[in-house]
Structures are given as C-alpha cells and as structure tokens.
Amino acid sequence: LKYGLSNEKNFTAKNVASVAVDPKTGQILMMVGSRDYFDKDIEGNFNVTLAHRQPGSTFKPFVYATAFEKGYTPDTVLFDLPTEFQTTCTPQGEPINPDAVISSSTACYKPENYDQKYLGPISLRNALAQSRNVPSIKVLYLAGIKDSIDTAKNMGIESLSDDPNQYGLTLVLGGGEVSLLDLTSSYGVFANGGVRNRYTGILSIQDSAGNILEQFSQNPRTVLQTNIAETISDILSDNVAKIPAYGANSPLFFPGRQVASKTGTTNDSRDAWTIGYTPEVVVGTWAGNNDNTPMVKQVAGMIIAPMWHEIMAVALASTTGETFVRGAIINPDLKPILRGYWQGNETYFIDKISGKLATSTTPEETRVETSTTNIHSILYWVNRNDPNGPAPITPGDDAQFELWEYQIQEWLKSNPQASTTKPTSYDDVHTDANKPKITLLSPRSDAQYVKDNRITATFNVASRFPIAKANYYLNDELVGSSDTAPFSVSFVPSSTNSLRPEGNIFKIVALDIVFNKGEVVIPINIQ
C-alpha cells in the first residue's frame, strides 16, 4: 500500500503487484494481485499477476540465453550505435523506395536506448547488465526469433505465439505479452541451474473426511543447459557491470549477498517490472494501472525497484545465503571475435612492458593477447546460424550486414584511436641475457647438513633490473620467500613435508621487477 500510494503520487501508477516463487519446487510463496482489492478507484478487484502485459527489458535474458547456447559468449562484443534494422530502408533510416506503400512491417526501425546514448563496442555481459536496447536487438537477430521464443516457452512463458512474425525484432524489448506469474516462475529456471519446476499454488486438497483429493507432486524438467543458466545468473548478479546504468548502491544491490535482477519498462510507460532471484527464492514485482493507462515516463528502477528491494530483503532474511555457481570459463580456443577481440580476427601476444611482440621468454605475467586492426560488424566474422563455424565468404549476403556495417565504419571515422598497429619488433626486456644470474653462497652441494639444524640460504646476483623477490624450495616445496635485500632466508629441513632420506634438491628462484626469472638448482646432503 505504501508504494502504491507513492507511485500514484510520483508516477501516476495506481497499482502494484508481486509474486514470490520457490525455484527448487515451483511453489508460490506469495501473491499480491493489486494494491487494494477493495479500492474501486484503482480497479483493485483484479489479480494483475495473471494478466498479460508487455514485459519490457525483463524479456532480454531469454534472448541472451539463446545466444549463449548457440556459441556466443558474455565476452562477445557488439556495437551499441544508432542502427537501422529495417531492410527496406537505408542505413541512414530512409526508405529505399520512397514511393512504396509503407506498412507496419516495412516502416523504418531505428530504436533508441533508454538514455539516448550509444557506447560503441560493448560486451554482451555489459549490454545485458546495463539493458542496452540496440545491442540486445542485435543479439536477438543472432540468436534467432523463433529459437528465442522456444527458449522462453520452455522456461515457462506460455502465452507467447509460435509465430515469430507476430513480434519481429521488438521481441527482445518486450513485444510479447506475459503474466507476472509466468515471468517470475520462468526466472526460476535461471535460479535453479536450468531446471524448470512449474508453479503451483496448491500443496494439498482434502475433503471433510480427510481424504486427499489433490496432492503436490514435484515434476522437475531440465529446459536450459546448466552452464547457460549459471552464466545468466552471473551477469544479472554482477553489480560492477550494472553500475553505469544503475549506480553502485541501487535498489538492485544487497551488500554481502548475491542477488540477480532485471528491470523492464515498456516504451509507452504502461508497465514497469523488476524480477530478481537467488538460488532459493524468486521475487517478481509490477507497477502500472489496471486499466492500462500510461504512467509518467520513468525507468523501472525508479518506479518499482524500491518495492522489490524491500520484499526481497524480507525473503533473504529467511534463506540460507546460498550463492550462484560461476558460469563456465570461456574456451580459449574459440575464434577471437567470440572471445571479445572486436578489433580483428587475428590475435597475437605482446609484452605489456616493452610493448613489443611476445617471445618464448616473455613471462605469463606480462603477456597480453591483442588483435590486428580490421574492424567490422560481427556479421563479417560469423555466420549467425553457426557462429563457431567458418566466417562467411560473402558477408554482404546477410540482410543486416550493410545496416550494421555502415554505422561501425562511420564510428571509426570519429574514433581513430580504435585502430592499432601490430608491432614488428620482439620483446627485448625478457631475454636470456636479462635473466638474473645467481651465485649461490649457502647452502653448498659439497657440504653436509643435519635435518634438525637451521640452514641459512644466501646468494649473490647480477641482474640488469633490480631484484624484487626470491623464493627458496626444498624438493619443490616452498620453504622461504623474501622481498627485501639481501633476500636471505633460513629453514629447518625436518620441519618440511618433502624431506627425503637421500637425494634432496635445493632451488633458488629470483625474480626482477619486470618478472625476469633466474634460478639455480643444487643437490643438498641432509643427514
């Protein structure tokens, strides 16, 4: 009631609704169908949690999940630029044939982001976390409208049509109508690692004699790959990725708790949503008007997220604090464009200290993968139906290629710094000649040591760069480390776990400030 009144005052949103579901069982934990059932002025006698409304951006995770299943990754980069998507129009947004009869299916379509800003290259992780519209439409095109519908229906959005032509590319922005109950329940699949438990509001029905007429029976069904569900949860709970859109301490953030969430607002400001979850509970909230009149134009984070936060805080107080499993690590063998190297499809390694090409002596700490400059739309590098397959021979055969490519090439004219040149020389900081040269002073290979007596290790070193650290090993067990000159340590052999009756090996490894490594190994006689 509190939020319903404040929303009516601030946003002309007279009604609110909320649902909570246990994703592990599907059981409905809470359902509030309107602000006040008895208030006729707000059409309160209506359960809006069952009504079909446009979900706005809360539909985006289903599309991204479909794209990830096809081989795209959270690191894959698309361009967030003003883009025309109607193939009967020019990249500038003008009809190719101005004399043609314009219909809803041929009208130019150049959607905007909610903030009317465009960020250029952006990873799918950040595009979803920050709910960027333009890259999300591109994700839908790559994932496929029909396949995205199938994903959503399998996860519990039962109201969607099987006909992709009914929605077009607006589907990812909430073009299909859903109920709050279906939407909340379907997010339970993400919360439950890809397993669907259809919602139920009945545990048991008994007659007057105590006979059970209906009994809850769980029927779990895997509808999404586990690693895909985990990846979506990882993104939606990534507060750092959300900061540019929501700020560091938004109503979506719970310090010390892992909570995934997504907001959504329809373009006509008739519906505002916030859906969020942990592995133990899913809470969905909605604000708007039961008579479908629009609210004051505002993002859902302002309208409904504060109420969602308060409900979720109560729910979290009665949960165990279970956390999400981290999504699978991205395969380093994937083609570069799928791993985020949008500057080109040929990658190479440089040494970040010298800025030159890495060599076999360049340490892992200073090796950085980068790519040649050959910047194009992702459609230049991948066949959208087989992203892991070979690149298209003629990318222009894709109907969207020219529309996407034009904006990227225009962007490059204003961002020349995006182009880089591959070095021609090789790392001359990390070479064999520059490795520290160690002269061991103690212990010595020709001496005998007693296992219970302390041994002090010391050395002299010749090095081009100052020494930063020395590590000491007995039979590959670290027995001491020093980052202060003269870098000596002492140890008692019998206190280690690796002492052998005979054949012991002692090693010193010295690292300089640029990670050049020198080492010396000797046999050591310990009685």
Coordinates of C-alpha atoms in Angstrom, one line a residue:
L1 CA 0.0 0.0 0.0
K2 CA 2.9 2.4 0.9
Y3 CA 4.5 2.0 -2.5
G4 CA 1.2 2.0 -4.4
L5 CA 0.3 5.4 -2.9
S6 CA 3.8 6.9 -3.5
N7 CA 3.8 5.5 -7.1
E8 CA 0.4 7.0 -7.8
K9 CA 1.6 10.4 -6.5
N10 CA 5.0 10.4 -8.2
F11 CA 4.4 8.4 -11.4
T12 CA 0.6 8.1 -11.8
A13 CA 1.0 4.4 -11.3
K14 CA -2.0 3.5 -9.2
N15 CA -1.4 -0.2 -8.9
V16 CA 1.3 -2.7 -7.9
A17 CA 1.6 -6.4 -7.7
S18 CA 4.1 -9.0 -6.6
V19 CA 4.8 -12.8 -6.7
A20 CA 7.4 -14.9 -4.9
V21 CA 8.2 -18.4 -6.0
D22 CA 10.5 -21.2 -4.7
P23 CA 12.6 -22.1 -7.7
K24 CA 13.5 -25.5 -6.2
T25 CA 9.9 -26.6 -6.1
G26 CA 7.7 -24.2 -8.1
Q27 CA 5.6 -23.5 -5.0
I28 CA 4.1 -20.0 -4.9
L29 CA 5.2 -18.4 -1.7
M30 CA 3.4 -15.1 -2.0
M31 CA 0.9 -13.4 -4.4
V32 CA -0.4 -9.9 -4.2
G33 CA -2.7 -9.2 -7.1
S34 CA -3.2 -5.4 -6.6
R35 CA -2.6 -2.5 -4.2
D36 CA -6.0 -2.8 -2.6
Y37 CA -8.6 -5.4 -3.6
F38 CA -11.5 -3.3 -2.2
D39 CA -10.4 0.0 -3.9
K40 CA -12.7 0.5 -6.9
D41 CA -11.0 3.7 -7.9
I42 CA -7.9 1.7 -8.9
E43 CA -9.8 -1.3 -10.3
G44 CA -8.4 -3.2 -7.3
N45 CA -10.7 -6.2 -7.7
F46 CA -8.4 -7.8 -10.2
N47 CA -5.4 -10.1 -10.0
V48 CA -2.9 -8.4 -12.3
T49 CA -0.3 -11.1 -11.6
L50 CA -2.3 -13.2 -14.1
A51 CA -2.8 -10.5 -16.7
H52 CA -0.8 -10.5 -19.9
R53 CA 1.2 -7.3 -20.2
Q54 CA 4.4 -6.4 -22.2
P55 CA 7.5 -7.2 -20.1
G56 CA 9.9 -4.6 -21.5
S57 CA 13.5 -5.5 -20.9
T58 CA 12.8 -8.3 -18.5
F59 CA 12.5 -10.5 -21.6
K60 CA 16.1 -9.9 -22.6
P61 CA 17.7 -12.7 -20.5
F62 CA 15.8 -15.3 -22.5
V63 CA 17.3 -14.0 -25.7
Y64 CA 20.8 -13.8 -24.4
A65 CA 20.5 -17.3 -23.0
T66 CA 19.5 -18.5 -26.5
A67 CA 22.5 -16.7 -28.0
F68 CA 24.9 -18.3 -25.4
E69 CA 23.5 -21.7 -26.3
K70 CA 24.4 -21.1 -29.9
G71 CA 28.0 -20.3 -29.1
Y72 CA 28.2 -16.6 -28.4
T73 CA 29.7 -15.6 -25.0
P74 CA 29.5 -12.9 -22.4
D75 CA 32.8 -11.5 -23.8
T76 CA 31.5 -11.3 -27.4
V77 CA 31.3 -7.6 -28.4
L78 CA 28.6 -5.9 -30.5
F79 CA 28.4 -2.2 -31.4
D80 CA 26.0 0.0 -29.5
L81 CA 25.4 2.5 -32.2
P82 CA 22.2 4.1 -33.8
T83 CA 21.3 1.3 -36.2
E84 CA 18.5 0.9 -38.8
F85 CA 17.2 -2.6 -38.8
Q86 CA 14.5 -2.5 -41.5
T87 CA 16.0 -4.0 -44.7
T88 CA 13.7 -1.9 -46.9
C89 CA 15.5 1.2 -45.6
T90 CA 18.9 2.7 -46.0
P91 CA 21.5 2.7 -43.1
Q92 CA 20.6 6.3 -42.6
G93 CA 17.0 5.4 -41.9
E94 CA 15.3 6.4 -45.1
P95 CA 13.0 4.2 -47.3
I96 CA 14.9 2.7 -50.2
N97 CA 11.8 3.1 -52.3
P98 CA 10.1 6.3 -51.1
D99 CA 7.2 5.7 -53.3
A100 CA 6.3 2.3 -51.9
V101 CA 3.3 1.9 -49.6
I102 CA 4.6 1.8 -46.0
S103 CA 3.1 -0.7 -43.6
S104 CA 3.9 -1.8 -40.1
S105 CA 6.2 -4.5 -41.5
T106 CA 8.1 -2.2 -43.8
A107 CA 8.4 1.0 -41.8
C108 CA 11.9 2.1 -40.9
Y109 CA 13.0 0.9 -37.5
K110 CA 15.8 2.7 -35.7
P111 CA 15.3 2.1 -32.0
E112 CA 16.9 4.1 -29.2
N113 CA 18.5 3.3 -25.9
Y114 CA 16.6 4.3 -22.8
D115 CA 19.2 7.1 -22.1
Q116 CA 19.5 8.0 -25.8
K117 CA 23.3 7.4 -25.5
Y118 CA 25.4 5.0 -27.6
L119 CA 28.5 3.4 -26.1
G120 CA 30.2 1.9 -29.2
P121 CA 31.8 -1.6 -28.7
I122 CA 30.2 -3.3 -25.7
S123 CA 30.4 -6.9 -24.4
L124 CA 27.2 -9.0 -24.2
R125 CA 27.8 -9.1 -20.4
N126 CA 27.6 -5.3 -20.1
A127 CA 24.9 -5.0 -22.7
L128 CA 22.6 -7.3 -20.7
A129 CA 23.6 -5.9 -17.3
Q130 CA 23.0 -2.4 -18.4
S131 CA 20.0 -3.3 -20.5
R132 CA 21.2 -1.6 -23.7
N133 CA 18.5 -1.8 -26.4
V134 CA 20.4 -1.6 -29.6
P135 CA 22.9 -4.4 -28.9
S136 CA 20.1 -6.5 -27.5
I137 CA 18.2 -6.3 -30.8
K138 CA 21.4 -7.5 -32.5
V139 CA 21.6 -10.4 -30.0
L140 CA 18.0 -11.4 -30.9
Y141 CA 18.9 -11.3 -34.6
L142 CA 22.0 -13.5 -33.9
A143 CA 20.0 -15.9 -31.6
G144 CA 17.0 -16.1 -33.9
I145 CA 13.5 -15.0 -33.1
K146 CA 11.9 -18.5 -33.3
D147 CA 14.6 -20.1 -31.1
S148 CA 14.3 -17.3 -28.6
I149 CA 10.6 -17.8 -28.4
D150 CA 11.2 -21.6 -27.9
T151 CA 13.6 -20.9 -25.1
A152 CA 11.1 -18.6 -23.3
K153 CA 8.2 -21.0 -23.8
N154 CA 10.3 -24.0 -22.5
M155 CA 11.2 -21.9 -19.4
G156 CA 7.5 -21.1 -18.7
I157 CA 6.4 -18.1 -20.8
E158 CA 3.3 -20.0 -22.0
S159 CA 1.5 -17.0 -23.6
L160 CA 3.8 -16.4 -26.5
S161 CA 2.8 -17.2 -30.0
D162 CA 4.7 -19.7 -32.0
D163 CA 4.7 -17.3 -35.0
P164 CA 7.9 -15.2 -34.9
N165 CA 6.4 -12.8 -37.5
Q166 CA 4.0 -11.7 -34.8
Y167 CA 6.8 -10.0 -32.9
G168 CA 9.8 -9.3 -35.1
L169 CA 12.9 -7.7 -33.6
T170 CA 10.8 -5.9 -31.0
L171 CA 10.5 -9.2 -29.1
V172 CA 13.7 -8.6 -27.1
L173 CA 12.3 -5.2 -25.9
G174 CA 9.2 -6.9 -24.6
G175 CA 7.0 -7.1 -27.7
G176 CA 5.2 -10.3 -26.5
E177 CA 2.8 -10.2 -23.6
V178 CA 3.4 -12.3 -20.5
S179 CA 2.0 -12.5 -17.0
L180 CA 3.9 -11.6 -13.9
L181 CA 3.4 -15.1 -12.5
D182 CA 4.8 -16.8 -15.7
L183 CA 7.7 -14.3 -15.8
T184 CA 8.6 -14.8 -12.2
S185 CA 8.3 -18.6 -12.4
S186 CA 10.4 -18.7 -15.6
Y187 CA 13.3 -16.8 -14.0
G188 CA 13.3 -19.7 -11.5
V189 CA 14.9 -21.7 -14.2
F190 CA 17.9 -19.4 -14.1
A191 CA 17.9 -19.6 -10.3
N192 CA 17.7 -23.4 -10.4
G193 CA 20.5 -24.1 -12.8
G194 CA 18.3 -24.8 -15.8
V195 CA 15.7 -26.9 -14.1
R196 CA 12.1 -26.0 -14.5
N197 CA 9.5 -26.5 -11.8
R198 CA 6.1 -25.3 -12.9
Y199 CA 4.5 -23.0 -10.4
T200 CA 1.8 -24.4 -8.1
G201 CA -0.4 -22.7 -5.6
I202 CA -1.8 -25.9 -4.1
L203 CA 0.0 -28.2 -1.7
S204 CA -2.9 -30.4 -0.8
I205 CA -6.7 -30.6 -1.0
Q206 CA -8.7 -32.7 1.4
D207 CA -12.4 -33.4 1.7
S208 CA -14.3 -33.2 5.0
A209 CA -13.4 -36.8 5.8
G210 CA -9.7 -36.1 5.4
N211 CA -9.4 -37.9 2.1
I212 CA -6.7 -36.3 -0.1
L213 CA -8.2 -35.1 -3.4
E214 CA -5.1 -33.4 -4.8
Q215 CA -1.5 -33.6 -3.6
F216 CA 1.5 -31.6 -4.6
S217 CA 4.0 -33.7 -6.6
Q218 CA 7.2 -32.1 -7.9
N219 CA 8.0 -32.7 -11.6
P220 CA 11.3 -31.1 -12.4
R221 CA 12.4 -30.8 -16.0
T222 CA 15.7 -29.6 -17.4
V223 CA 15.0 -27.0 -20.1
L224 CA 18.2 -25.0 -20.2
Q225 CA 21.8 -26.0 -20.2
T226 CA 23.2 -25.7 -16.6
N227 CA 26.2 -23.6 -17.7
I228 CA 23.9 -21.2 -19.6
A229 CA 21.7 -20.7 -16.6
E230 CA 24.7 -20.1 -14.4
T231 CA 26.1 -17.6 -17.0
I232 CA 22.9 -15.5 -17.0
S233 CA 22.8 -15.5 -13.2
D234 CA 26.4 -14.5 -13.1
I235 CA 25.7 -11.5 -15.3
L236 CA 22.4 -10.4 -13.6
S237 CA 24.2 -10.5 -10.2
D238 CA 27.2 -8.6 -11.4
N239 CA 26.8 -5.2 -9.6
V240 CA 30.0 -3.9 -11.2
A241 CA 28.7 -4.4 -14.7
K242 CA 25.4 -2.7 -13.7
I243 CA 27.0 0.4 -12.2
P244 CA 27.0 2.5 -15.4
A245 CA 23.2 2.1 -15.7
Y246 CA 22.1 1.9 -12.1
G247 CA 24.8 3.3 -9.9
A248 CA 26.8 1.5 -7.2
N249 CA 24.1 1.4 -4.5
S250 CA 20.9 1.0 -6.4
P251 CA 17.8 -0.8 -5.1
L252 CA 19.0 -3.9 -7.0
F253 CA 22.1 -4.2 -4.8
F254 CA 22.3 -6.1 -1.5
P255 CA 25.7 -5.7 0.2
G256 CA 27.2 -9.1 1.0
R257 CA 24.5 -11.0 -0.8
Q258 CA 24.5 -12.4 -4.3
V259 CA 21.2 -11.4 -5.9
A260 CA 20.4 -11.5 -9.6
S261 CA 17.9 -9.0 -11.0
K262 CA 16.5 -7.4 -14.1
T263 CA 14.2 -4.4 -14.6
G264 CA 11.9 -3.6 -17.5
T265 CA 9.8 -0.7 -18.7
T266 CA 7.6 -0.6 -21.8
N267 CA 8.2 2.2 -24.3
D268 CA 4.7 3.6 -23.7
S269 CA 5.3 3.6 -19.9
R270 CA 2.3 1.4 -19.2
D271 CA 4.3 -1.3 -17.3
A272 CA 7.3 -1.3 -15.0
W273 CA 8.8 -4.5 -13.8
T274 CA 11.6 -5.8 -11.5
I275 CA 12.4 -9.5 -11.3
G276 CA 15.1 -10.8 -9.1
Y277 CA 16.3 -14.0 -7.5
T278 CA 18.7 -16.1 -5.6
P279 CA 19.0 -19.9 -5.8
E280 CA 16.3 -20.1 -3.0
V281 CA 13.7 -17.5 -4.0
V282 CA 12.4 -15.5 -7.0
V283 CA 10.5 -12.3 -6.4
G284 CA 8.7 -10.5 -9.2
T285 CA 7.1 -7.1 -9.0
W286 CA 5.0 -4.9 -11.3
A287 CA 3.7 -1.4 -11.3
G288 CA 1.2 0.3 -13.6
N289 CA -2.5 0.8 -14.0
N290 CA -5.1 -2.0 -14.3
D291 CA -6.9 0.0 -16.9
N292 CA -3.7 0.1 -19.0
T293 CA -3.3 3.9 -19.0
P294 CA 0.3 5.1 -19.1
M295 CA 2.4 6.2 -16.2
V296 CA 4.8 9.2 -16.1
K297 CA 7.7 8.1 -18.3
Q298 CA 10.4 6.8 -16.0
V299 CA 12.6 3.7 -15.7
A300 CA 11.5 0.7 -13.7
G301 CA 14.5 1.2 -11.3
M302 CA 12.8 4.3 -10.0
I303 CA 9.2 3.1 -10.0
I304 CA 9.1 -0.5 -8.8
A305 CA 12.6 -1.5 -7.8
P306 CA 12.4 0.1 -4.3
M307 CA 9.3 -2.1 -3.5
W308 CA 11.0 -5.1 -5.0
H309 CA 14.1 -4.4 -2.8
E310 CA 12.0 -4.3 0.4
I311 CA 10.2 -7.6 -0.4
M312 CA 13.4 -9.3 -1.4
A313 CA 15.1 -8.1 1.8
V314 CA 12.4 -9.9 3.8
A315 CA 12.8 -13.0 1.7
L316 CA 16.6 -13.0 2.1
A317 CA 16.2 -12.9 5.9
S318 CA 14.7 -16.4 5.9
T319 CA 17.1 -18.0 3.4
T320 CA 20.5 -19.7 4.0
G321 CA 22.5 -17.4 1.8
E322 CA 23.1 -19.9 -1.0
T323 CA 25.2 -18.4 -3.8
F324 CA 25.3 -19.0 -7.6
V325 CA 27.7 -21.3 -9.3
R326 CA 30.0 -19.3 -11.5
G327 CA 29.4 -19.8 -15.2
A328 CA 31.9 -21.8 -17.3
I329 CA 35.2 -20.3 -18.3
I330 CA 35.2 -19.2 -21.9
N331 CA 37.1 -21.6 -24.1
P332 CA 40.4 -20.0 -25.2
D333 CA 40.2 -22.0 -28.5
L334 CA 37.1 -20.1 -29.6
K335 CA 37.5 -17.8 -32.6
P336 CA 38.7 -14.3 -31.4
I337 CA 35.5 -12.4 -32.2
L338 CA 33.5 -14.7 -29.8
R339 CA 36.1 -14.0 -27.0
G340 CA 35.8 -10.3 -27.3
Y341 CA 38.5 -9.3 -29.8
W342 CA 36.4 -7.0 -31.9
Q343 CA 39.3 -5.1 -33.5
G344 CA 40.0 -8.0 -35.8
N345 CA 40.0 -11.8 -36.1
E346 CA 43.8 -12.4 -36.0
T347 CA 45.2 -12.2 -32.5
Y348 CA 48.8 -12.1 -31.2
F349 CA 50.6 -11.6 -27.9
I350 CA 52.6 -8.6 -26.9
D351 CA 54.8 -8.0 -23.8
K352 CA 53.0 -5.2 -21.9
I353 CA 56.3 -3.8 -20.6
S354 CA 58.2 -3.4 -23.8
G355 CA 55.1 -3.1 -26.0
K356 CA 56.6 -5.5 -28.5
L357 CA 55.7 -8.9 -29.7
A358 CA 56.0 -11.6 -27.0
T359 CA 58.6 -14.4 -27.3
S360 CA 59.1 -17.7 -25.6
T361 CA 61.0 -15.9 -22.8
T362 CA 58.2 -13.4 -22.2
P363 CA 56.6 -14.4 -18.8
E364 CA 52.9 -15.1 -18.4
E365 CA 52.6 -12.1 -16.1
T366 CA 53.4 -9.7 -18.9
R367 CA 51.9 -11.5 -21.9
V368 CA 48.7 -9.7 -23.3
E369 CA 46.6 -11.0 -26.1
T370 CA 45.5 -8.4 -28.6
S371 CA 44.3 -8.4 -32.2
T372 CA 45.1 -6.9 -35.6
T373 CA 43.0 -3.9 -36.6
N374 CA 40.4 -5.0 -39.1
I375 CA 37.2 -3.7 -37.6
H376 CA 33.9 -4.9 -38.9
S377 CA 30.4 -5.9 -37.7
I378 CA 30.3 -9.4 -36.1
L379 CA 28.4 -10.5 -39.3
Y380 CA 31.7 -10.1 -41.1
W381 CA 33.3 -12.8 -38.9
V382 CA 30.5 -15.2 -38.2
N383 CA 27.6 -17.0 -39.8
R384 CA 24.9 -16.1 -37.3
N385 CA 23.4 -19.6 -37.5
D386 CA 26.8 -21.3 -37.0
P387 CA 29.0 -18.8 -35.0
N388 CA 31.7 -21.4 -34.3
G389 CA 31.9 -22.4 -38.0
P390 CA 33.9 -20.7 -40.8
A391 CA 33.5 -17.0 -41.5
P392 CA 31.1 -16.1 -44.3
I393 CA 32.7 -15.9 -47.8
T394 CA 30.4 -13.1 -48.7
P395 CA 29.2 -11.3 -45.5
G396 CA 27.0 -9.0 -47.6
D397 CA 24.6 -11.9 -48.3
D398 CA 23.3 -11.4 -44.8
A399 CA 20.4 -8.9 -45.0
Q400 CA 21.5 -7.0 -41.9
F401 CA 25.2 -6.7 -42.8
E402 CA 25.2 -3.4 -44.6
L403 CA 22.9 -1.8 -42.0
W404 CA 25.3 -2.8 -39.1
E405 CA 28.5 -2.2 -41.0
Y406 CA 27.7 1.3 -42.1
Q407 CA 27.4 2.6 -38.6
I408 CA 30.6 1.0 -37.5
Q409 CA 32.6 2.5 -40.3
E410 CA 31.1 5.9 -39.5
W411 CA 32.0 5.4 -35.9
L412 CA 35.6 4.6 -36.8
K413 CA 36.0 8.0 -38.6
S414 CA 35.3 9.7 -35.2
N415 CA 37.4 7.2 -33.2
P416 CA 40.7 6.7 -35.0
Q417 CA 42.3 5.6 -31.7
A418 CA 40.4 2.3 -32.1
S419 CA 42.9 1.3 -34.7
T420 CA 46.2 -0.2 -33.6
T421 CA 49.3 -1.3 -35.5
K422 CA 50.9 -4.7 -34.9
P423 CA 54.5 -4.3 -33.7
T424 CA 57.3 -5.6 -35.9
S425 CA 60.0 -6.0 -33.2
Y426 CA 60.2 -8.5 -30.4
D427 CA 60.3 -8.3 -26.6
D428 CA 63.8 -7.2 -25.7
V429 CA 63.1 -6.9 -21.9
H430 CA 62.6 -10.5 -21.3
T431 CA 65.6 -12.3 -22.8
D432 CA 68.0 -14.9 -21.6
A433 CA 70.7 -12.3 -21.3
N434 CA 68.5 -10.2 -19.0
K435 CA 67.7 -13.1 -16.6
P436 CA 69.2 -12.7 -13.1
K437 CA 72.5 -14.6 -12.8
I438 CA 72.6 -16.2 -9.4
T439 CA 75.8 -17.3 -7.5
L440 CA 74.8 -19.5 -4.5
L441 CA 76.7 -18.8 -1.3
S442 CA 74.8 -21.1 1.0
P443 CA 73.9 -23.9 1.2
R444 CA 76.6 -25.7 -0.8
S445 CA 76.5 -29.0 -2.6
D446 CA 79.8 -30.2 -1.1
A447 CA 78.7 -29.7 2.5
Q448 CA 76.7 -31.9 4.9
Y449 CA 73.7 -30.6 6.9
V450 CA 71.7 -32.0 9.8
K451 CA 68.0 -32.3 9.3
D452 CA 67.1 -30.7 12.7
N453 CA 69.6 -27.8 12.3
R454 CA 68.7 -24.5 10.7
I455 CA 70.1 -23.8 7.3
T456 CA 70.5 -20.2 6.1
A457 CA 70.3 -19.6 2.3
T458 CA 72.2 -16.7 0.7
F459 CA 73.3 -15.7 -2.8
N460 CA 74.8 -13.0 -4.9
V461 CA 73.1 -11.9 -8.1
A462 CA 74.0 -10.0 -11.3
S463 CA 70.9 -8.5 -12.9
R464 CA 70.0 -5.8 -15.4
F465 CA 66.9 -4.9 -13.4
P466 CA 66.6 -4.8 -9.6
I467 CA 65.6 -8.0 -7.8
A468 CA 62.0 -7.9 -6.4
K469 CA 61.7 -11.3 -4.8
A470 CA 63.5 -14.6 -4.1
N471 CA 61.8 -17.9 -3.4
Y472 CA 63.5 -21.0 -1.9
Y473 CA 62.5 -24.6 -2.5
L474 CA 63.4 -28.0 -1.0
N475 CA 62.3 -30.7 -3.3
D476 CA 59.9 -28.2 -5.0
E477 CA 58.3 -27.3 -1.6
L478 CA 58.4 -23.6 -0.8
V479 CA 60.5 -23.2 2.4
G480 CA 61.0 -19.5 2.4
S481 CA 60.5 -16.3 0.5
S482 CA 61.9 -12.8 0.8
D483 CA 61.2 -9.4 -1.0
T484 CA 63.8 -7.4 0.9
A485 CA 67.6 -7.3 0.2
P486 CA 69.7 -9.3 0.8
F487 CA 66.8 -11.8 0.2
S488 CA 68.2 -14.5 2.6
V489 CA 66.0 -16.9 4.5
S490 CA 66.6 -19.8 6.9
F491 CA 64.7 -23.1 7.4
V492 CA 64.9 -26.3 9.3
P493 CA 64.7 -29.3 6.9
S494 CA 62.9 -31.6 9.3
S495 CA 60.0 -29.1 9.6
T496 CA 59.2 -29.5 5.9
N497 CA 56.9 -32.1 4.3
S498 CA 59.2 -33.0 1.5
L499 CA 62.5 -34.1 3.1
R500 CA 63.8 -37.3 1.6
P501 CA 66.2 -39.9 3.2
E502 CA 68.5 -39.1 0.4
G503 CA 68.7 -37.3 -3.0
N504 CA 67.4 -33.9 -1.8
I505 CA 67.3 -30.9 -4.2
F506 CA 67.6 -27.2 -3.2
K507 CA 66.5 -24.4 -5.6
I508 CA 66.5 -20.6 -5.5
V509 CA 64.3 -18.6 -7.9
A510 CA 65.0 -14.8 -8.1
L511 CA 62.6 -12.5 -9.9
D512 CA 63.4 -9.0 -11.0
I513 CA 60.9 -6.1 -11.1
V514 CA 59.8 -7.0 -14.7
F515 CA 59.3 -10.7 -14.0
N516 CA 62.6 -12.0 -15.5
K517 CA 63.4 -15.1 -13.6
G518 CA 66.8 -16.6 -12.8
E519 CA 67.2 -19.8 -10.8
V520 CA 69.9 -22.2 -9.6
V521 CA 69.4 -25.8 -8.5
I522 CA 71.9 -28.0 -6.5
P523 CA 71.8 -31.3 -4.7
I524 CA 72.0 -30.9 -1.0
N525 CA 73.2 -33.6 1.5
I526 CA 71.0 -33.6 4.6
Q527 CA 71.7 -36.3 7.2

